[in-house]
mmCIF file of C-alpha atoms in Angstrom:
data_model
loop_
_atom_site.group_PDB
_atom_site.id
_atom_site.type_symbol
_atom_site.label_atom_id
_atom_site.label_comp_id
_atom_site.label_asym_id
_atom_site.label_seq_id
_atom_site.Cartn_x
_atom_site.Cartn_y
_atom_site.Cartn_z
ATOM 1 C CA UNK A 1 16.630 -21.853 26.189
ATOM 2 C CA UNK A 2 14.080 -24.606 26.465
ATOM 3 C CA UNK A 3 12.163 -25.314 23.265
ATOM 4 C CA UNK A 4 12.788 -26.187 19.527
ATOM 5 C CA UNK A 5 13.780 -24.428 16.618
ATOM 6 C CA UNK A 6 13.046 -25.687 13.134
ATOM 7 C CA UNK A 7 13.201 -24.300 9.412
ATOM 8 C CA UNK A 8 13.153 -25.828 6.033
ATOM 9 C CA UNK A 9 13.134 -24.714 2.711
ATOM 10 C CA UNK A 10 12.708 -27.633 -0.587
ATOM 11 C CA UNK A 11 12.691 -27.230 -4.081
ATOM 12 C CA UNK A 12 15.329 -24.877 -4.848
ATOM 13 C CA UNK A 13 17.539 -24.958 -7.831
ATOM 14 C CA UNK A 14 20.336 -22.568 -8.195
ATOM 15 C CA UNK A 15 22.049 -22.418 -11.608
ATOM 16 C CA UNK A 16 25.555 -20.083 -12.097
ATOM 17 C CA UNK A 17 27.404 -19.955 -14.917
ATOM 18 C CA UNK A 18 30.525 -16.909 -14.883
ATOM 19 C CA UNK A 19 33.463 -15.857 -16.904
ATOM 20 C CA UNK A 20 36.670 -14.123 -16.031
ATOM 21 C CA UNK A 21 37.803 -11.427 -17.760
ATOM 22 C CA UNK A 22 40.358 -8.435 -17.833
ATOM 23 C CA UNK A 23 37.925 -6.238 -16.944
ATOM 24 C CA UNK A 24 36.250 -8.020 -13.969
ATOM 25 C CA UNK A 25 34.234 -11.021 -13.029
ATOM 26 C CA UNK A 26 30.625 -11.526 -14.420
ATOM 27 C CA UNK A 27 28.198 -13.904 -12.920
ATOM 28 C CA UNK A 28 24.550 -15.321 -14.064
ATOM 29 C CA UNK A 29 22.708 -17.044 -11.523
ATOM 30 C CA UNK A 30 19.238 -18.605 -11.589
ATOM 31 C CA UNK A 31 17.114 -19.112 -8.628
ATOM 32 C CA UNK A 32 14.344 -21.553 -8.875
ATOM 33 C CA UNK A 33 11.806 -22.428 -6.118
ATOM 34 C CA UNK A 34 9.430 -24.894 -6.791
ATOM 35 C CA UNK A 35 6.339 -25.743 -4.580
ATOM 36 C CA UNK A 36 5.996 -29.518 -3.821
ATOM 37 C CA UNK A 37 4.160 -32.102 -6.235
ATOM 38 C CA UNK A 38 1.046 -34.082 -5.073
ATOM 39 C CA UNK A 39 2.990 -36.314 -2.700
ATOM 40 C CA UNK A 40 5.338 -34.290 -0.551
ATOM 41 C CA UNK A 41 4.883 -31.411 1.523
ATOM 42 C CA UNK A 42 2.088 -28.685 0.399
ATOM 43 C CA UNK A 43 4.606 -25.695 1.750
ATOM 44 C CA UNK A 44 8.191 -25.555 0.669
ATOM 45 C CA UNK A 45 8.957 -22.787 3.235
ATOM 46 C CA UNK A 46 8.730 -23.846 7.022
ATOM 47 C CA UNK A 47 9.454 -21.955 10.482
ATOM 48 C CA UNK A 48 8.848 -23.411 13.298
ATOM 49 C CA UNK A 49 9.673 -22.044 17.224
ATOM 50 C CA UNK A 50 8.751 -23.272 20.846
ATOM 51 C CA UNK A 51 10.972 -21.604 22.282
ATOM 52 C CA UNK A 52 9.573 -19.018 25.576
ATOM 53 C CA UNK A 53 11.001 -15.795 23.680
ATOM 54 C CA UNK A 54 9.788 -16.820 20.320
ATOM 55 C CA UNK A 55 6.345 -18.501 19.687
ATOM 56 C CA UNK A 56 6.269 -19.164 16.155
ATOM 57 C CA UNK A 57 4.933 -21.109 13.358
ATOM 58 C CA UNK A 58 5.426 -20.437 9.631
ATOM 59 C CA UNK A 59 4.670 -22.400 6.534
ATOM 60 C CA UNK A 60 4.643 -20.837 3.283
ATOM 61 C CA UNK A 61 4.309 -21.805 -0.638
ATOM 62 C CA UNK A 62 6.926 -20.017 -1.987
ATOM 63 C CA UNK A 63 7.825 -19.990 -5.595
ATOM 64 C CA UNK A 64 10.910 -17.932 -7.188
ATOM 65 C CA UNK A 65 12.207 -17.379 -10.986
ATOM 66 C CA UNK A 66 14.999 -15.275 -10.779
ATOM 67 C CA UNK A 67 17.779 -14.488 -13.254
ATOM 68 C CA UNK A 68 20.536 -12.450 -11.801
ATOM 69 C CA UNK A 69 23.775 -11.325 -13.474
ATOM 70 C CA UNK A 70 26.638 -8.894 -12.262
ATOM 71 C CA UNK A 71 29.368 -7.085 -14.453
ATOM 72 C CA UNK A 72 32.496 -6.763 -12.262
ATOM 73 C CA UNK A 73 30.662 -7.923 -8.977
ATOM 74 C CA UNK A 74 29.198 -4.133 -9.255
ATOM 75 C CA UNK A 75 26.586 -3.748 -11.462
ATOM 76 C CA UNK A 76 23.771 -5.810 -10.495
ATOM 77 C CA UNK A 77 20.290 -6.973 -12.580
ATOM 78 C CA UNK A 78 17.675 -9.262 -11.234
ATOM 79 C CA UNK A 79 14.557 -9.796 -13.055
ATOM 80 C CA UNK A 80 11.550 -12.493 -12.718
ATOM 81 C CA UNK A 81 9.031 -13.541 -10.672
ATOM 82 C CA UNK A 82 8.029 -15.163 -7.162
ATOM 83 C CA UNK A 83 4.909 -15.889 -5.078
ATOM 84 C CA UNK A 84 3.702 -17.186 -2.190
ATOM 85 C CA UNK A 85 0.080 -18.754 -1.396
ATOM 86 C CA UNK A 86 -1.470 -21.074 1.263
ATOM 87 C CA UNK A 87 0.933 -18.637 3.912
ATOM 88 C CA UNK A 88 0.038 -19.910 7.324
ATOM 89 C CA UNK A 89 2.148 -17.690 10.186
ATOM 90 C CA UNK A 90 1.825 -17.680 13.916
ATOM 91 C CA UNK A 91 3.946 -15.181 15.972
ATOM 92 C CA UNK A 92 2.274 -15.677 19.625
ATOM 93 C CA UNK A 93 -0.907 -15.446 17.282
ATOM 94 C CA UNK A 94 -2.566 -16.535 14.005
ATOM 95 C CA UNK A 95 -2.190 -13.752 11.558
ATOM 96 C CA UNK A 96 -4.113 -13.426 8.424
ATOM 97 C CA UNK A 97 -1.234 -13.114 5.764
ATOM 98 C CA UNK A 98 -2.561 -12.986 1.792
ATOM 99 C CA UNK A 99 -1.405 -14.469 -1.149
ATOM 100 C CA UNK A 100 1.222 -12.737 -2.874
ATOM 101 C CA UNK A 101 2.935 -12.617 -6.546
ATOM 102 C CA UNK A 102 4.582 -10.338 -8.835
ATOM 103 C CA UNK A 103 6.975 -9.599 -11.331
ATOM 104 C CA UNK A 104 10.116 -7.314 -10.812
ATOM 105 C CA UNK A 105 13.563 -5.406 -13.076
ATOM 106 C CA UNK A 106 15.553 -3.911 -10.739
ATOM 107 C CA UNK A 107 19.474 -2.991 -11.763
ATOM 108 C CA UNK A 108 21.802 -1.611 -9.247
ATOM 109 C CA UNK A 109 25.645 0.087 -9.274
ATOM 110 C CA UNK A 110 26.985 -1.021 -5.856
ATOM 111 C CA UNK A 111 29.877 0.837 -5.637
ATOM 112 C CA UNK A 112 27.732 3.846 -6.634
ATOM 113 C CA UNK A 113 25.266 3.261 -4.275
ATOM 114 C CA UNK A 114 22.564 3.503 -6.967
ATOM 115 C CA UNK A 115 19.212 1.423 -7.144
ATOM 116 C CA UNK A 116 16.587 1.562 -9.979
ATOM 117 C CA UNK A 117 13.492 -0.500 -9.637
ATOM 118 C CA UNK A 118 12.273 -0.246 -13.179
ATOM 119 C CA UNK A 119 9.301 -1.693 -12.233
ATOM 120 C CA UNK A 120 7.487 -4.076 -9.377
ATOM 121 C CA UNK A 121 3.606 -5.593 -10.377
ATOM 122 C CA UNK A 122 2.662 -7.363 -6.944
ATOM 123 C CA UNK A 123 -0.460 -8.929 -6.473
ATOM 124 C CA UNK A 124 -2.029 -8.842 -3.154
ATOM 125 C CA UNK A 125 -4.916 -11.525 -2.520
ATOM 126 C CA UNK A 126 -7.428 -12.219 -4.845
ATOM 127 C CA UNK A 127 -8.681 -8.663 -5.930
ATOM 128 C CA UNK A 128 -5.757 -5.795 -4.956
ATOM 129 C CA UNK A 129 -2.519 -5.105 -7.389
ATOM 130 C CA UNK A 130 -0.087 -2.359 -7.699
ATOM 131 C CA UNK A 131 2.974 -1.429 -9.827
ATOM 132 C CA UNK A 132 5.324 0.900 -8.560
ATOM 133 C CA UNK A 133 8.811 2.325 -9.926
ATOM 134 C CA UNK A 134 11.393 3.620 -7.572
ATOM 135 C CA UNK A 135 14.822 5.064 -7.521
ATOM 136 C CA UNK A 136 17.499 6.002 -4.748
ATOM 137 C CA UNK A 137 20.550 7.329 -4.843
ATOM 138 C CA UNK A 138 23.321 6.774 -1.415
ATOM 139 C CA UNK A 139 21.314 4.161 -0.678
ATOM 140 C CA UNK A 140 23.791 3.428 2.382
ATOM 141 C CA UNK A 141 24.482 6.518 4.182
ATOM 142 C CA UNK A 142 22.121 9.649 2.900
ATOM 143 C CA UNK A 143 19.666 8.407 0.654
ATOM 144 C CA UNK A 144 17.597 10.275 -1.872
ATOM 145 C CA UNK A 145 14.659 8.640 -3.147
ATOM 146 C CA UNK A 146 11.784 8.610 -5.784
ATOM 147 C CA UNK A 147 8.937 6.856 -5.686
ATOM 148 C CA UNK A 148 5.957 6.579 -8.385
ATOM 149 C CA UNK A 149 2.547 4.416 -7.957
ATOM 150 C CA UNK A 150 1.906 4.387 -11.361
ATOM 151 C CA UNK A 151 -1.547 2.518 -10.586
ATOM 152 C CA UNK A 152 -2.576 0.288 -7.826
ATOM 153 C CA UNK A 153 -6.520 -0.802 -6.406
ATOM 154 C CA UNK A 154 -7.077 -2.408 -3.144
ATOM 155 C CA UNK A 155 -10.311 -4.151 -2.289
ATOM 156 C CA UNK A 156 -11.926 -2.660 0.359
ATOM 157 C CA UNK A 157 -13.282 -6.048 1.713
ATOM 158 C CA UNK A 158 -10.124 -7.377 1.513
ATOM 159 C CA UNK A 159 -8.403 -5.265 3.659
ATOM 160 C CA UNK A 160 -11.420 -5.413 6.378
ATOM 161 C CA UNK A 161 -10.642 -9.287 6.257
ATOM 162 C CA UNK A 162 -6.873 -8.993 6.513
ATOM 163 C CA UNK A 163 -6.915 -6.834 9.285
ATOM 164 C CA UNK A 164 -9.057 -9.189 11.473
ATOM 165 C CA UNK A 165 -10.021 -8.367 15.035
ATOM 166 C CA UNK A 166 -8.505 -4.942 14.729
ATOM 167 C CA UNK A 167 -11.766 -3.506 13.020
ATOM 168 C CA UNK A 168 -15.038 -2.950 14.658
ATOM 169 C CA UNK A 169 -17.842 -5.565 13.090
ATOM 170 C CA UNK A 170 -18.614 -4.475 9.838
ATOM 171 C CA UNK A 171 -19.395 -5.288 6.338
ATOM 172 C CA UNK A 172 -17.645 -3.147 3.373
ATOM 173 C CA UNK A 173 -16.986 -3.233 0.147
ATOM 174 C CA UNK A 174 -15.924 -1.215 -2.765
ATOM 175 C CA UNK A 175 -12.293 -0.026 -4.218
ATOM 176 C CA UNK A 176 -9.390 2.097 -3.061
ATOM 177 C CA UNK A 177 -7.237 3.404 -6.507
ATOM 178 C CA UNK A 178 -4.021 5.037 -6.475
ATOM 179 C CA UNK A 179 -2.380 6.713 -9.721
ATOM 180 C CA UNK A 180 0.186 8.628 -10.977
ATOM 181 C CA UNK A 181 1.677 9.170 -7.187
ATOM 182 C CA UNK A 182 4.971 10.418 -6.716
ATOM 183 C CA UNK A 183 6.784 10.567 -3.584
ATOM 184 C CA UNK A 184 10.672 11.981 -3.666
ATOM 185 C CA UNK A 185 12.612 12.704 -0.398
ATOM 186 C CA UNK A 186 15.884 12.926 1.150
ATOM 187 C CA UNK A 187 16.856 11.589 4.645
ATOM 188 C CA UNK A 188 20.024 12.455 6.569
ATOM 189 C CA UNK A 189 21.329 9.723 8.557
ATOM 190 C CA UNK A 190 18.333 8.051 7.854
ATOM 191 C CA UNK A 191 16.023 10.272 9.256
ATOM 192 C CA UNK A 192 13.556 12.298 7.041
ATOM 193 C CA UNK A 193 14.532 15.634 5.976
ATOM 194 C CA UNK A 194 12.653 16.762 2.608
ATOM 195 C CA UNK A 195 9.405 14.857 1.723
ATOM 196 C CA UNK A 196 7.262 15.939 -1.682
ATOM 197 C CA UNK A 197 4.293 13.972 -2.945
ATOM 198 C CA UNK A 198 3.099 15.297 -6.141
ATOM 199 C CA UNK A 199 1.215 15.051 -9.235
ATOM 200 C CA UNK A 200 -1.308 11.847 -7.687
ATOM 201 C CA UNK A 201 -5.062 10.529 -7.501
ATOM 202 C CA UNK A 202 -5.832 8.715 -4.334
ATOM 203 C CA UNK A 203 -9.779 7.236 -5.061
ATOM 204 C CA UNK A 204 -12.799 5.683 -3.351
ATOM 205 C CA UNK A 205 -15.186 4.066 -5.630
ATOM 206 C CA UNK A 206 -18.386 2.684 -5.028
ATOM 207 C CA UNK A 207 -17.920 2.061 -0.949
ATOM 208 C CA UNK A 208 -20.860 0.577 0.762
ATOM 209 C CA UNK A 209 -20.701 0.190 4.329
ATOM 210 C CA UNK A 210 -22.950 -1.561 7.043
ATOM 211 C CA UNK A 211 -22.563 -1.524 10.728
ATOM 212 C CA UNK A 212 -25.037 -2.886 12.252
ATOM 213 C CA UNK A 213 -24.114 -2.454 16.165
ATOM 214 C CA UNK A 214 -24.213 1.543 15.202
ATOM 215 C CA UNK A 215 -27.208 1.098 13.213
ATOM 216 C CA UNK A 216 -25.546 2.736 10.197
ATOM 217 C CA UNK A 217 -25.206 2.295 6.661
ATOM 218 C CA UNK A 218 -23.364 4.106 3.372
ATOM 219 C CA UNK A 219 -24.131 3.217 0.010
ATOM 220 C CA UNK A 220 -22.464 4.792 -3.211
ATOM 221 C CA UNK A 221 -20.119 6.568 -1.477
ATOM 222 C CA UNK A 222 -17.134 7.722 -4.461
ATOM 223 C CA UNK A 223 -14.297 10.177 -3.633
ATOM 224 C CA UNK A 224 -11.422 11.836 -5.593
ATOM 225 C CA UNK A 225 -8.272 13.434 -3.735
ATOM 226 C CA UNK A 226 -5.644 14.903 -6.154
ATOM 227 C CA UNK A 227 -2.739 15.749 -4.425
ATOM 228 C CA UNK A 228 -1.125 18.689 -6.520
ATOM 229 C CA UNK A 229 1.925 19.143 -4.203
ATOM 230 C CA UNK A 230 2.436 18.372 -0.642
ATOM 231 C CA UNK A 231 5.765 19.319 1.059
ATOM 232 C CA UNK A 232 7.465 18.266 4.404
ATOM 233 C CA UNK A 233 10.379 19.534 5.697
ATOM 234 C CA UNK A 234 11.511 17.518 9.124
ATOM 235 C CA UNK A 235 7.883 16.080 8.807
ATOM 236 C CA UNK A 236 6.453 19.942 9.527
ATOM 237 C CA UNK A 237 4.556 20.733 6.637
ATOM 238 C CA UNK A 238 5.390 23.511 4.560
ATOM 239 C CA UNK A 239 3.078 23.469 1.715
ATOM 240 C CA UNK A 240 -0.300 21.625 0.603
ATOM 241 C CA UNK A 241 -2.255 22.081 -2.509
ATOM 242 C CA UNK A 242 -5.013 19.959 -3.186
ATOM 243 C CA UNK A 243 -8.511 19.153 -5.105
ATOM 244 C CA UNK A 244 -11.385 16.811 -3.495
ATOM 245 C CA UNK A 245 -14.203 15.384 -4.962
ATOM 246 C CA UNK A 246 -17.214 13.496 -3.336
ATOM 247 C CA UNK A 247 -20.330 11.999 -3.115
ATOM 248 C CA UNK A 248 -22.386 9.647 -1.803
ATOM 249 C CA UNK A 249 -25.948 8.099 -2.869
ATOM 250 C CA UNK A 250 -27.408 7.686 0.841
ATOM 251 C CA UNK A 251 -26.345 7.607 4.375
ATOM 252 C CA UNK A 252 -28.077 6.576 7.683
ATOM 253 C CA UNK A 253 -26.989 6.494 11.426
ATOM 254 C CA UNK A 254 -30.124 5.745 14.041
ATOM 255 C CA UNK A 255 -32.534 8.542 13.207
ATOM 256 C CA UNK A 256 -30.696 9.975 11.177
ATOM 257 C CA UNK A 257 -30.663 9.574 6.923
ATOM 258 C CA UNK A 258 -28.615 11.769 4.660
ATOM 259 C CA UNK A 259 -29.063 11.350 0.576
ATOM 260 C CA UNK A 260 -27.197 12.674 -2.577
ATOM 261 C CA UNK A 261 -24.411 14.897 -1.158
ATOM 262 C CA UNK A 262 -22.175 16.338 -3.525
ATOM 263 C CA UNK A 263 -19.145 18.137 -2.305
ATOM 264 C CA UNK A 264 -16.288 20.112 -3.691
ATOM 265 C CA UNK A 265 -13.071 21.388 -2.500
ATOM 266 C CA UNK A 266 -9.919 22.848 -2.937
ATOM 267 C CA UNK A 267 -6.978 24.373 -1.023
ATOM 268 C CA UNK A 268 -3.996 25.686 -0.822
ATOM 269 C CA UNK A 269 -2.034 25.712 1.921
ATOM 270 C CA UNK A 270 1.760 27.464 2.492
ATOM 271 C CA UNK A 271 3.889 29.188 4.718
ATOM 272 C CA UNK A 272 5.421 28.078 8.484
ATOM 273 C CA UNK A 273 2.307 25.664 9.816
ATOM 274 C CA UNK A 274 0.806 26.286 6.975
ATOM 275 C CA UNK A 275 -0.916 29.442 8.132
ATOM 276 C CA UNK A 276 -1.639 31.008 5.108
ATOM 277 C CA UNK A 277 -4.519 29.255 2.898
ATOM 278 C CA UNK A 278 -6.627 29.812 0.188
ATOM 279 C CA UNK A 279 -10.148 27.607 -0.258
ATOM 280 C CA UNK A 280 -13.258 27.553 -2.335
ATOM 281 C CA UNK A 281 -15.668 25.209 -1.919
ATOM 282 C CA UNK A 282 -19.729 23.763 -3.053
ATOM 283 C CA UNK A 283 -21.758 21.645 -1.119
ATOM 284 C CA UNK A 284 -25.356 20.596 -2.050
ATOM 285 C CA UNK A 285 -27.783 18.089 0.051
ATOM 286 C CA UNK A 286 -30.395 16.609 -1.731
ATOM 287 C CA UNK A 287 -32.322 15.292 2.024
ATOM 288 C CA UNK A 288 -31.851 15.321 5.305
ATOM 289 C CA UNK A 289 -33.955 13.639 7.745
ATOM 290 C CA UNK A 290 -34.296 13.518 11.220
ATOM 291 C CA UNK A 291 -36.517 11.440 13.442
ATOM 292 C CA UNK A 292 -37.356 13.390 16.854
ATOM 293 C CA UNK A 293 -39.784 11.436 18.693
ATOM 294 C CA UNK A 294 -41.617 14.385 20.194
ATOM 295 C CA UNK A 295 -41.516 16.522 16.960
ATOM 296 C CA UNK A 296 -41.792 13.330 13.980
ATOM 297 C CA UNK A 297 -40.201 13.623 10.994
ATOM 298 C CA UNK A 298 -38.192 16.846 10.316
ATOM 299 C CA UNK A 299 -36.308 17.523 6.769
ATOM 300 C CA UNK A 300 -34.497 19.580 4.838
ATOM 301 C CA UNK A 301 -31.895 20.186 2.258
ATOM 302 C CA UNK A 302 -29.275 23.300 1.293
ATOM 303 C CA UNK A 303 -26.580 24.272 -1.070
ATOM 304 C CA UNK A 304 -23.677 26.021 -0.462
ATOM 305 C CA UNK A 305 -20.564 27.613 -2.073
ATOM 306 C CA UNK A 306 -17.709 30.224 -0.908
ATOM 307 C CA UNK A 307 -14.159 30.864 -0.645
#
């Protein structure tokens, strides 16, 4: 095919130092990538494509520090850290790709076909983080995994900015937490079969939003969803238990202003399409106001609770 088709990758070290023994082979290795000095290249990690079927262009600053050692080419540990800033990627267009680093421990039996990610800290941009744990089990033909978020925030603004021209013109800002999520499943062939997620917070604090084309605004906007148990079997859920929390300070689209809602809820949801449910629920509005040019101002406010 007409076109080129170049890659590079400078600065790394690789270190190995094994023994044999009556047991087996062990192996240390240490992987090093170092990002340029002051006079050569700014990114160590380069992609490049003119080629009809693949319009690409990729230059990254990567950094590794690995240490990884096997007992009896079997059981496997790698540990350390890696990054990558300055990330500059084309694929038929510019997209906007963050900075990244983080810290990992993961072990793993291969003959077993066991994985334990002890724990991953990865740090998204400037302002989002999260640290996750994970375990599977027949990681190559059936696997059965676990999953827990043990914390992670995203910045709202962040996001907005990495997703680009895929979101309508607006400002935002504020903070998306996640804690103490756990997600467990099996998947046959690869395919899902049991899904839980249990026992998490999923949080919006202190969103503002402005859009001006809609003429709309949200400030103090803070929500709490605690999933209590949600199960899927063949993605058709079977059961759903869950608390939410919110409120927000004030809220305005065209003629219309909201302020101080307060809302609770929570539900229970269980058998075949979740057709049987239980649900209580309390609502109060502080103000609402409408402006109906024929009529003026018109407002009101109400409470409400049931089950």
């Amino acid at each position: 095919m007409d076109g080129t088709l170049k890659a590079a990758l400078n600065g790394l070290s690789l270190k190995a130092r094994g023994s044999v023994k009556k047991e087996g082979i062990d192996l240390n290795l240490k992987v090093t990538l170092r990002v340029g000095s002051a006079n050569k290249p700014r990114h160590n990690l380069t992609f490049l494509s003119t080629r009809k079927d693949l319009n690409a262009d990729v230059k990254i600053r990567a950094r590794t520090d690995l240490d990884i050692s096997t007992n009896d080419l079997n059981q496997v540990h790698v540990s350390g850290s890696f990054g990558a800033k300055e990330n500059y990627v084309v694929l038929g267009h510019k997209l906007p790709v963050p900075s990244l680093s983080g810290q990992m421990d993961l072990c793993a039996k291969i003959k077993e076909q066991y994985l334990n990610l002890k724990n991953l800290v990865l740090n998204i941009g400037d302002q989002s983080w999260l640290t996750v744990s994970a375990q599977a089990e027949r990681f190559l033909s059936d696997p059965e995994v676990n999953i827990l978020f043990k914390n992670a925030s995203f910045d709202i603004s962040e996001l907005i900015s990495l997703a680009g021209g895929f979101t309508p013109p607006l400002t935002a800002k504020g903070e998306i937490q996640v804690n103490g999520l756990t997600i467990s499943g099996k998947l046959t062939g690869f395919q899902p079969e049991e899904i839980a997620i249990h026992g998490g917070t999923i949080s919006v604090k202190n969103l503002g939003v402005n859009y001006p084309d809609l003429s709309a605004q949200m400030t103090g906007f803070n929500a709490d969803l605690g999933l209590k148990n949600l199960k899927l079997e063949n993605l058709i859920p079977q059961n759903l238990e869950t608390a939410v929390s919110l409120k927000f300070d004030r809220a305005s689209f065209r003629d219309l202003s909201i302020q101080n809602l307060r809302h609770r809820l929570n539900l229970s949801m269980r058998g075949k399409n979740l057709s049987q449910s239980d649900v209580t629920f309390s609502s109060s509005l502080e103000k609402i106001q409408y402006t109906v040019p024929e009529l003026g101002i018109l407002n009101t406010s109400f409470d409400a609770e049931g089950s």
